């Protein structure tokens, strides 16, 4: 009986550890191709030097910014944009009732789309957020 209870506790601990968002940082590196076809990664820069989950980077088409997802202490995620030349991040979304993932810049360059987990914790929809002004809209289920 005790062995069964201990096995259950160990399984629950493993499952809870696997479901938690890991501590992650995003690094920007220079890629240099060598004459023999190899690759050298140099000048690593930690774009997100903080505790918590920072992940799912997406370069803008012009390569000047990187969209990414960052979670607060409660696991709520929002979208941020890192400006490579300025070396700083700015918040794109602040949505207390849903979490965003997989941010992508729209072809017009004026909006960001993301897969969102709604307030119920299971419904997923695609939302479009303006980079300036306007209101966010749900664009798909």
Tab-separated table of N, CA and C in Angstrom:
chain	number	residue	atom	x	y	z
A	1	UNK	N	0.826	-1.201	0.000
A	1	UNK	CA	0.000	0.000	0.000
A	1	UNK	C	0.869	1.263	0.000
A	2	UNK	N	1.868	1.306	0.886
A	2	UNK	CA	2.761	2.461	0.984
A	2	UNK	C	3.524	2.653	-0.327
A	3	UNK	N	3.937	1.536	-0.930
A	3	UNK	CA	4.658	1.601	-2.205
A	3	UNK	C	3.761	2.211	-3.288
A	4	UNK	N	2.487	1.877	-3.304
A	4	UNK	CA	1.533	2.411	-4.273
A	4	UNK	C	1.334	3.912	-4.072
A	5	UNK	N	1.231	4.347	-2.827
A	5	UNK	CA	1.055	5.774	-2.526
A	5	UNK	C	2.304	6.559	-2.939
A	6	UNK	N	3.490	6.034	-2.629
A	6	UNK	CA	4.728	6.711	-3.012
A	6	UNK	C	4.862	6.801	-4.530
A	7	UNK	N	4.489	5.735	-5.225
A	7	UNK	CA	4.536	5.758	-6.690
A	7	UNK	C	3.607	6.828	-7.248
A	8	UNK	N	2.418	6.951	-6.668
A	8	UNK	CA	1.458	7.967	-7.107
A	8	UNK	C	2.015	9.368	-6.870
A	9	UNK	N	2.613	9.607	-5.716
A	9	UNK	CA	3.191	10.921	-5.395
A	9	UNK	C	4.309	11.256	-6.374
A	10	UNK	N	5.184	10.303	-6.647
A	10	UNK	CA	6.283	10.532	-7.588
A	10	UNK	C	5.731	10.866	-8.975
A	11	UNK	N	4.720	10.132	-9.425
A	11	UNK	CA	4.117	10.408	-10.736
A	11	UNK	C	3.515	11.802	-10.779
A	12	UNK	N	2.817	12.211	-9.721
A	12	UNK	CA	2.221	13.548	-9.685
A	12	UNK	C	3.291	14.630	-9.701
A	13	UNK	N	4.385	14.424	-8.972
A	13	UNK	CA	5.477	15.398	-8.977
A	13	UNK	C	6.101	15.527	-10.359
A	14	UNK	N	6.291	14.404	-11.024
A	14	UNK	CA	6.862	14.430	-12.374
A	14	UNK	C	5.909	15.149	-13.325
A	15	UNK	N	4.610	14.869	-13.238
A	15	UNK	CA	3.635	15.529	-14.108
A	15	UNK	C	3.575	17.022	-13.847
A	16	UNK	N	3.572	17.430	-12.575
A	16	UNK	CA	3.498	18.863	-12.275
A	16	UNK	C	4.764	19.574	-12.725
A	17	UNK	N	5.906	18.926	-12.602
A	17	UNK	CA	7.160	19.524	-13.069
A	17	UNK	C	7.131	19.683	-14.577
A	18	UNK	N	6.614	18.708	-15.287
A	18	UNK	CA	6.562	18.748	-16.737
A	18	UNK	C	5.566	19.767	-17.273
A	19	UNK	N	4.538	20.111	-16.499
A	19	UNK	CA	3.525	21.047	-16.964
A	19	UNK	C	3.899	22.500	-16.667
A	20	UNK	N	4.795	22.741	-15.755
A	20	UNK	CA	5.186	24.108	-15.418
A	20	UNK	C	6.013	24.710	-16.546
A	21	UNK	N	5.843	26.017	-16.762
A	21	UNK	CA	6.651	26.677	-17.771
A	21	UNK	C	8.071	26.825	-17.245
A	22	UNK	N	9.049	26.459	-18.036
A	22	UNK	CA	10.433	26.499	-17.583
A	22	UNK	C	10.978	27.930	-17.548
A	23	UNK	N	12.054	28.114	-16.817
A	23	UNK	CA	12.793	29.375	-16.826
A	23	UNK	C	13.574	29.394	-18.139
A	24	UNK	N	13.257	30.328	-19.017
A	24	UNK	CA	13.953	30.406	-20.295
A	24	UNK	C	14.331	31.845	-20.609
A	25	UNK	N	15.394	32.027	-21.356
A	25	UNK	CA	15.819	33.329	-21.858
A	25	UNK	C	16.006	33.216	-23.357
A	26	UNK	N	15.925	34.348	-24.039
A	26	UNK	CA	16.166	34.394	-25.474
A	26	UNK	C	17.500	35.076	-25.728
A	27	UNK	N	18.316	34.468	-26.583
A	27	UNK	CA	19.628	35.013	-26.929
A	27	UNK	C	19.672	35.371	-28.403
A	28	UNK	N	20.292	36.484	-28.688
A	28	UNK	CA	20.530	36.916	-30.052
A	28	UNK	C	22.018	36.737	-30.315
A	29	UNK	N	22.369	36.078	-31.409
A	29	UNK	CA	23.774	35.814	-31.721
A	29	UNK	C	24.077	36.156	-33.169
A	30	UNK	N	25.302	36.501	-33.409
A	30	UNK	CA	25.779	36.724	-34.763
A	30	UNK	C	26.163	35.367	-35.349
A	31	UNK	N	25.755	35.125	-36.584
A	31	UNK	CA	26.076	33.865	-37.251
A	31	UNK	C	27.113	34.156	-38.336
A	32	UNK	N	28.236	33.477	-38.237
A	32	UNK	CA	29.310	33.656	-39.212
A	32	UNK	C	29.542	32.322	-39.902
A	33	UNK	N	29.478	32.343	-41.236
A	33	UNK	CA	29.729	31.116	-41.989
A	33	UNK	C	31.214	31.056	-42.336
A	34	UNK	N	31.822	29.931	-42.044
A	34	UNK	CA	33.241	29.745	-42.315
A	34	UNK	C	33.458	29.295	-43.750
A	35	UNK	N	34.689	29.394	-44.211
A	35	UNK	CA	35.017	29.010	-45.586
A	35	UNK	C	34.739	27.540	-45.873
A	36	UNK	N	34.848	26.697	-44.827
A	36	UNK	CA	34.618	25.262	-45.030
A	36	UNK	C	33.144	24.872	-44.877
A	37	UNK	N	32.232	25.885	-44.788
A	37	UNK	CA	30.801	25.612	-44.698
A	37	UNK	C	30.288	25.471	-43.282
A	38	UNK	N	31.166	25.601	-42.310
A	38	UNK	CA	30.744	25.528	-40.920
A	38	UNK	C	30.097	26.835	-40.466
A	39	UNK	N	29.664	26.840	-39.254
A	39	UNK	CA	29.009	28.021	-38.692
A	39	UNK	C	29.623	28.333	-37.332
A	40	UNK	N	29.845	29.616	-37.090
A	40	UNK	CA	30.324	30.084	-35.793
A	40	UNK	C	29.263	31.018	-35.223
A	41	UNK	N	28.858	30.775	-33.991
A	41	UNK	CA	27.937	31.661	-33.283
A	41	UNK	C	28.776	32.539	-32.371
A	42	UNK	N	28.607	33.872	-32.492
A	42	UNK	CA	29.418	34.769	-31.675
A	42	UNK	C	28.570	35.902	-31.113
A	43	UNK	N	29.157	36.621	-30.182
A	43	UNK	CA	28.529	37.777	-29.540
A	43	UNK	C	27.140	37.475	-28.971
A	44	UNK	N	27.005	36.457	-28.125
A	44	UNK	CA	25.680	36.158	-27.567
A	44	UNK	C	25.179	37.314	-26.696
A	45	UNK	N	23.920	37.680	-26.898
A	45	UNK	CA	23.288	38.748	-26.134
A	45	UNK	C	21.992	38.209	-25.549
A	46	UNK	N	21.873	38.243	-24.245
A	46	UNK	CA	20.650	37.802	-23.593
A	46	UNK	C	19.614	38.917	-23.734
A	47	UNK	N	18.608	38.699	-24.566
A	47	UNK	CA	17.558	39.690	-24.798
A	47	UNK	C	16.586	39.792	-23.634
A	48	UNK	N	16.492	38.754	-22.833
A	48	UNK	CA	15.484	38.692	-21.763
A	48	UNK	C	16.115	38.263	-20.442
A	49	UNK	N	16.999	39.086	-19.884
A	49	UNK	CA	17.689	38.694	-18.646
A	49	UNK	C	16.810	38.885	-17.406
A	50	UNK	N	15.860	37.990	-17.231
A	50	UNK	CA	14.962	38.048	-16.078
A	50	UNK	C	14.540	36.631	-15.743
A	51	UNK	N	13.983	36.461	-14.574
A	51	UNK	CA	13.436	35.158	-14.218
A	51	UNK	C	12.105	34.988	-14.933
A	52	UNK	N	11.819	33.764	-15.325
A	52	UNK	CA	10.534	33.491	-15.942
A	52	UNK	C	10.655	32.946	-17.346
A	53	UNK	N	9.492	32.761	-17.949
A	53	UNK	CA	9.353	32.161	-19.273
A	53	UNK	C	9.391	33.250	-20.340
A	54	UNK	N	10.384	33.196	-21.214
A	54	UNK	CA	10.498	34.055	-22.392
A	54	UNK	C	10.783	33.111	-23.549
A	55	UNK	N	9.900	33.095	-24.552
A	55	UNK	CA	10.048	32.074	-25.578
A	55	UNK	C	9.299	32.459	-26.849
A	56	UNK	N	9.321	31.586	-27.831
A	56	UNK	CA	8.597	31.656	-29.093
A	56	UNK	C	8.965	32.907	-29.909
A	57	UNK	N	10.265	33.112	-30.172
A	57	UNK	CA	10.678	34.294	-30.939
A	57	UNK	C	10.269	34.210	-32.402
A	58	UNK	N	10.013	35.376	-32.983
A	58	UNK	CA	9.635	35.475	-34.388
A	58	UNK	C	10.205	36.786	-34.936
A	59	UNK	N	11.126	36.678	-35.908
A	59	UNK	CA	11.695	37.879	-36.513
A	59	UNK	C	10.652	38.579	-37.373
A	60	UNK	N	10.678	39.898	-37.378
A	60	UNK	CA	9.854	40.651	-38.319
A	60	UNK	C	10.491	40.492	-39.697
A	61	UNK	N	9.727	40.667	-40.781
A	61	UNK	CA	10.281	40.454	-42.128
A	61	UNK	C	11.533	41.279	-42.428
A	62	UNK	N	11.638	42.492	-41.875
A	62	UNK	CA	12.817	43.318	-42.141
A	62	UNK	C	14.009	42.937	-41.262
A	63	UNK	N	13.800	42.020	-40.312
A	63	UNK	CA	14.874	41.544	-39.452
A	63	UNK	C	15.320	42.534	-38.383
A	64	UNK	N	14.553	43.601	-38.167
A	64	UNK	CA	14.952	44.632	-37.210
A	64	UNK	C	14.383	44.428	-35.811
A	65	UNK	N	13.317	43.635	-35.714
A	65	UNK	CA	12.705	43.362	-34.415
A	65	UNK	C	12.409	41.871	-34.285
A	66	UNK	N	12.198	41.491	-33.029
A	66	UNK	CA	11.831	40.113	-32.731
A	66	UNK	C	10.623	40.147	-31.807
A	67	UNK	N	9.551	39.493	-32.219
A	67	UNK	CA	8.389	39.327	-31.351
A	67	UNK	C	8.629	38.102	-30.484
A	68	UNK	N	8.174	38.152	-29.240
A	68	UNK	CA	8.306	36.980	-28.378
A	68	UNK	C	7.241	37.019	-27.298
A	69	UNK	N	7.096	35.906	-26.598
A	69	UNK	CA	6.122	35.762	-25.529
A	69	UNK	C	6.867	35.757	-24.196
A	70	UNK	N	6.306	36.481	-23.234
A	70	UNK	CA	6.887	36.537	-21.901
A	70	UNK	C	5.780	36.320	-20.869
A	71	UNK	N	6.063	35.490	-19.867
A	71	UNK	CA	5.056	35.180	-18.845
A	71	UNK	C	5.352	35.920	-17.549
A	72	UNK	N	4.283	36.341	-16.866
A	72	UNK	CA	4.446	36.948	-15.553
A	72	UNK	C	4.536	35.845	-14.495
A	73	UNK	N	4.585	36.217	-13.236
A	73	UNK	CA	4.769	35.244	-12.154
A	73	UNK	C	3.608	34.256	-12.025
A	74	UNK	N	2.453	34.583	-12.592
A	74	UNK	CA	1.290	33.691	-12.532
A	74	UNK	C	1.154	32.819	-13.776
A	75	UNK	N	2.080	32.969	-14.738
A	75	UNK	CA	2.023	32.176	-15.957
A	75	UNK	C	1.253	32.842	-17.086
A	76	UNK	N	0.698	34.015	-16.851
A	76	UNK	CA	-0.029	34.777	-17.873
A	76	UNK	C	0.978	35.308	-18.892
A	77	UNK	N	0.779	35.006	-20.181
A	77	UNK	CA	1.724	35.451	-21.203
A	77	UNK	C	1.189	36.633	-22.007
A	78	UNK	N	2.094	37.501	-22.383
A	78	UNK	CA	1.816	38.632	-23.253
A	78	UNK	C	2.907	38.698	-24.306
A	79	UNK	N	2.654	39.499	-25.341
A	79	UNK	CA	3.602	39.641	-26.444
A	79	UNK	C	4.454	40.882	-26.238
A	80	UNK	N	5.747	40.738	-26.512
A	80	UNK	CA	6.696	41.837	-26.460
A	80	UNK	C	7.429	41.910	-27.789
A	81	UNK	N	8.010	43.082	-28.076
A	81	UNK	CA	8.800	43.251	-29.284
A	81	UNK	C	10.168	43.798	-28.889
A	82	UNK	N	11.209	43.083	-29.315
A	82	UNK	CA	12.591	43.485	-29.041
A	82	UNK	C	13.131	44.219	-30.269
A	83	UNK	N	13.604	45.442	-30.076
A	83	UNK	CA	14.218	46.226	-31.147
A	83	UNK	C	15.722	45.954	-31.109
A	84	UNK	N	16.236	45.322	-32.161
A	84	UNK	CA	17.640	44.887	-32.169
A	84	UNK	C	18.592	46.074	-32.097
A	85	UNK	N	18.347	47.120	-32.856
A	85	UNK	CA	19.250	48.273	-32.855
A	85	UNK	C	19.232	49.007	-31.509
A	86	UNK	N	18.055	49.204	-30.938
A	86	UNK	CA	17.941	49.900	-29.649
A	86	UNK	C	18.358	49.018	-28.478
A	87	UNK	N	18.248	47.699	-28.653
A	87	UNK	CA	18.591	46.778	-27.574
A	87	UNK	C	17.586	46.789	-26.439
A	88	UNK	N	16.314	47.043	-26.775
A	88	UNK	CA	15.296	47.102	-25.728
A	88	UNK	C	13.981	46.486	-26.197
A	89	UNK	N	13.166	46.100	-25.216
A	89	UNK	CA	11.864	45.494	-25.488
A	89	UNK	C	10.746	46.459	-25.147
A	90	UNK	N	9.633	46.300	-25.867
A	90	UNK	CA	8.417	47.046	-25.539
A	90	UNK	C	7.251	46.070	-25.544
A	91	UNK	N	6.281	46.358	-24.705
A	91	UNK	CA	5.104	45.496	-24.590
A	91	UNK	C	4.161	45.758	-25.757
A	92	UNK	N	3.648	44.683	-26.367
A	92	UNK	CA	2.667	44.796	-27.443
A	92	UNK	C	1.266	44.560	-26.886
A	93	UNK	N	1.120	43.569	-25.995
A	93	UNK	CA	-0.196	43.269	-25.416
A	93	UNK	C	-0.147	43.321	-23.899
A	94	UNK	N	-1.322	43.573	-23.321
A	94	UNK	CA	-1.523	43.500	-21.868
A	94	UNK	C	-2.944	42.972	-21.688
A	95	UNK	N	-3.061	41.655	-21.687
A	95	UNK	CA	-4.378	41.013	-21.661
A	95	UNK	C	-4.496	40.120	-20.429
A	96	UNK	N	-5.089	40.629	-19.360
A	96	UNK	CA	-5.165	39.854	-18.117
A	96	UNK	C	-6.065	38.621	-18.180
A	97	UNK	N	-6.945	38.527	-19.178
A	97	UNK	CA	-7.890	37.405	-19.207
A	97	UNK	C	-7.576	36.366	-20.265
A	98	UNK	N	-6.475	36.525	-21.014
A	98	UNK	CA	-6.068	35.502	-21.978
A	98	UNK	C	-4.555	35.557	-22.150
A	99	UNK	N	-3.985	34.433	-22.557
A	99	UNK	CA	-2.550	34.330	-22.796
A	99	UNK	C	-2.300	34.191	-24.288
A	100	UNK	N	-1.278	34.873	-24.778
A	100	UNK	CA	-0.930	34.812	-26.188
A	100	UNK	C	0.291	33.930	-26.399
A	101	UNK	N	0.309	33.266	-27.558
A	101	UNK	CA	1.433	32.431	-27.962
A	101	UNK	C	1.653	32.577	-29.458
A	102	UNK	N	2.835	32.221	-29.936
A	102	UNK	CA	3.181	32.184	-31.355
A	102	UNK	C	2.904	33.496	-32.094
A	103	UNK	N	3.465	34.615	-31.633
A	103	UNK	CA	3.204	35.897	-32.294
A	103	UNK	C	3.850	35.987	-33.678
A	104	UNK	N	3.137	36.594	-34.603
A	104	UNK	CA	3.622	36.816	-35.976
A	104	UNK	C	3.155	38.196	-36.428
A	105	UNK	N	4.028	38.913	-37.126
A	105	UNK	CA	3.659	40.200	-37.702
A	105	UNK	C	2.826	39.953	-38.957
A	106	UNK	N	1.747	40.726	-39.144
A	106	UNK	CA	0.921	40.585	-40.334
A	106	UNK	C	1.653	41.180	-41.541
A	107	UNK	N	1.276	40.770	-42.764
A	107	UNK	CA	1.956	41.283	-43.961
A	107	UNK	C	1.943	42.809	-44.082
A	108	UNK	N	0.897	43.477	-43.553
A	108	UNK	CA	0.862	44.939	-43.637
A	108	UNK	C	1.792	45.603	-42.621
A	109	UNK	N	2.357	44.823	-41.708
A	109	UNK	CA	3.289	45.345	-40.717
A	109	UNK	C	2.644	46.172	-39.627
A	110	UNK	N	1.323	46.222	-39.581
A	110	UNK	CA	0.619	47.066	-38.624
A	110	UNK	C	0.002	46.293	-37.459
A	111	UNK	N	-0.004	44.972	-37.544
A	111	UNK	CA	-0.647	44.144	-36.516
A	111	UNK	C	0.203	42.924	-36.187
A	112	UNK	N	-0.116	42.332	-35.061
A	112	UNK	CA	0.488	41.065	-34.644
A	112	UNK	C	-0.652	40.082	-34.442
A	113	UNK	N	-0.523	38.880	-34.994
A	113	UNK	CA	-1.498	37.832	-34.718
A	113	UNK	C	-0.880	36.863	-33.715
A	114	UNK	N	-1.748	36.208	-32.957
A	114	UNK	CA	-1.282	35.254	-31.958
A	114	UNK	C	-2.363	34.227	-31.679
A	115	UNK	N	-1.936	33.042	-31.294
A	115	UNK	CA	-2.847	32.026	-30.787
A	115	UNK	C	-3.087	32.394	-29.326
A	116	UNK	N	-4.351	32.502	-28.942
A	116	UNK	CA	-4.687	32.915	-27.580
A	116	UNK	C	-5.450	31.832	-26.844
A	117	UNK	N	-5.085	31.662	-25.591
A	117	UNK	CA	-5.825	30.782	-24.700
A	117	UNK	C	-6.778	31.692	-23.931
A	118	UNK	N	-8.081	31.457	-24.091
A	118	UNK	CA	-9.085	32.323	-23.485
A	118	UNK	C	-9.174	32.105	-21.968
A	119	UNK	N	-9.982	32.906	-21.323
A	119	UNK	CA	-10.114	32.907	-19.869
A	119	UNK	C	-10.493	31.551	-19.287
A	120	UNK	N	-11.220	30.722	-20.052
A	120	UNK	CA	-11.625	29.409	-19.540
A	120	UNK	C	-10.459	28.416	-19.476
A	121	UNK	N	-9.305	28.787	-20.037
A	121	UNK	CA	-8.115	27.955	-19.964
A	121	UNK	C	-8.001	26.886	-21.037
A	122	UNK	N	-9.037	26.703	-21.865
A	122	UNK	CA	-8.949	25.670	-22.892
A	122	UNK	C	-9.315	26.162	-24.293
A	123	UNK	N	-10.179	27.149	-24.404
A	123	UNK	CA	-10.576	27.656	-25.718
A	123	UNK	C	-9.407	28.404	-26.352
A	124	UNK	N	-9.109	28.057	-27.601
A	124	UNK	CA	-8.030	28.727	-28.325
A	124	UNK	C	-8.610	29.450	-29.542
A	125	UNK	N	-8.195	30.692	-29.698
A	125	UNK	CA	-8.620	31.494	-30.840
A	125	UNK	C	-7.422	32.273	-31.361
A	126	UNK	N	-7.539	32.765	-32.589
A	126	UNK	CA	-6.502	33.635	-33.144
A	126	UNK	C	-6.985	35.071	-33.004
A	127	UNK	N	-6.144	35.906	-32.377
A	127	UNK	CA	-6.455	37.319	-32.200
A	127	UNK	C	-5.463	38.146	-32.997
A	128	UNK	N	-5.909	39.324	-33.392
A	128	UNK	CA	-5.054	40.279	-34.089
A	128	UNK	C	-4.965	41.545	-33.237
A	129	UNK	N	-3.726	41.964	-32.956
A	129	UNK	CA	-3.481	43.134	-32.115
A	129	UNK	C	-2.787	44.219	-32.931
A	130	UNK	N	-3.255	45.454	-32.829
A	130	UNK	CA	-2.588	46.543	-33.543
A	130	UNK	C	-1.284	46.916	-32.839
A	131	UNK	N	-0.284	47.326	-33.608
A	131	UNK	CA	0.946	47.812	-32.991
A	131	UNK	C	0.747	49.224	-32.446
A	132	UNK	N	-0.185	49.957	-33.026
A	132	UNK	CA	-0.506	51.303	-32.553
A	132	UNK	C	-2.010	51.535	-32.668
A	133	UNK	N	-2.561	52.213	-31.665
A	133	UNK	CA	-3.979	52.624	-31.732
A	133	UNK	C	-4.959	51.490	-31.631
A	134	UNK	N	-5.933	51.463	-32.509
A	134	UNK	CA	-7.049	50.519	-32.637
A	134	UNK	C	-7.234	49.498	-31.515
A	135	UNK	N	-8.253	48.689	-31.670
A	135	UNK	CA	-8.626	47.664	-30.705
A	135	UNK	C	-8.322	46.283	-31.276
A	136	UNK	N	-7.973	45.342	-30.391
A	136	UNK	CA	-7.730	43.955	-30.811
A	136	UNK	C	-9.028	43.325	-31.275
A	137	UNK	N	-8.918	42.399	-32.246
A	137	UNK	CA	-10.098	41.689	-32.719
A	137	UNK	C	-9.789	40.192	-32.802
A	138	UNK	N	-10.818	39.389	-32.583
A	138	UNK	CA	-10.705	37.937	-32.758
A	138	UNK	C	-10.899	37.648	-34.236
A	139	UNK	N	-9.932	36.964	-34.848
A	139	UNK	CA	-10.006	36.720	-36.291
A	139	UNK	C	-10.214	35.261	-36.655
A	140	UNK	N	-10.275	34.380	-35.687
A	140	UNK	CA	-10.475	32.975	-36.037
A	140	UNK	C	-10.639	32.077	-34.843
A	141	UNK	N	-11.251	30.920	-35.101
A	141	UNK	CA	-11.478	29.919	-34.057
A	141	UNK	C	-10.709	28.678	-34.352
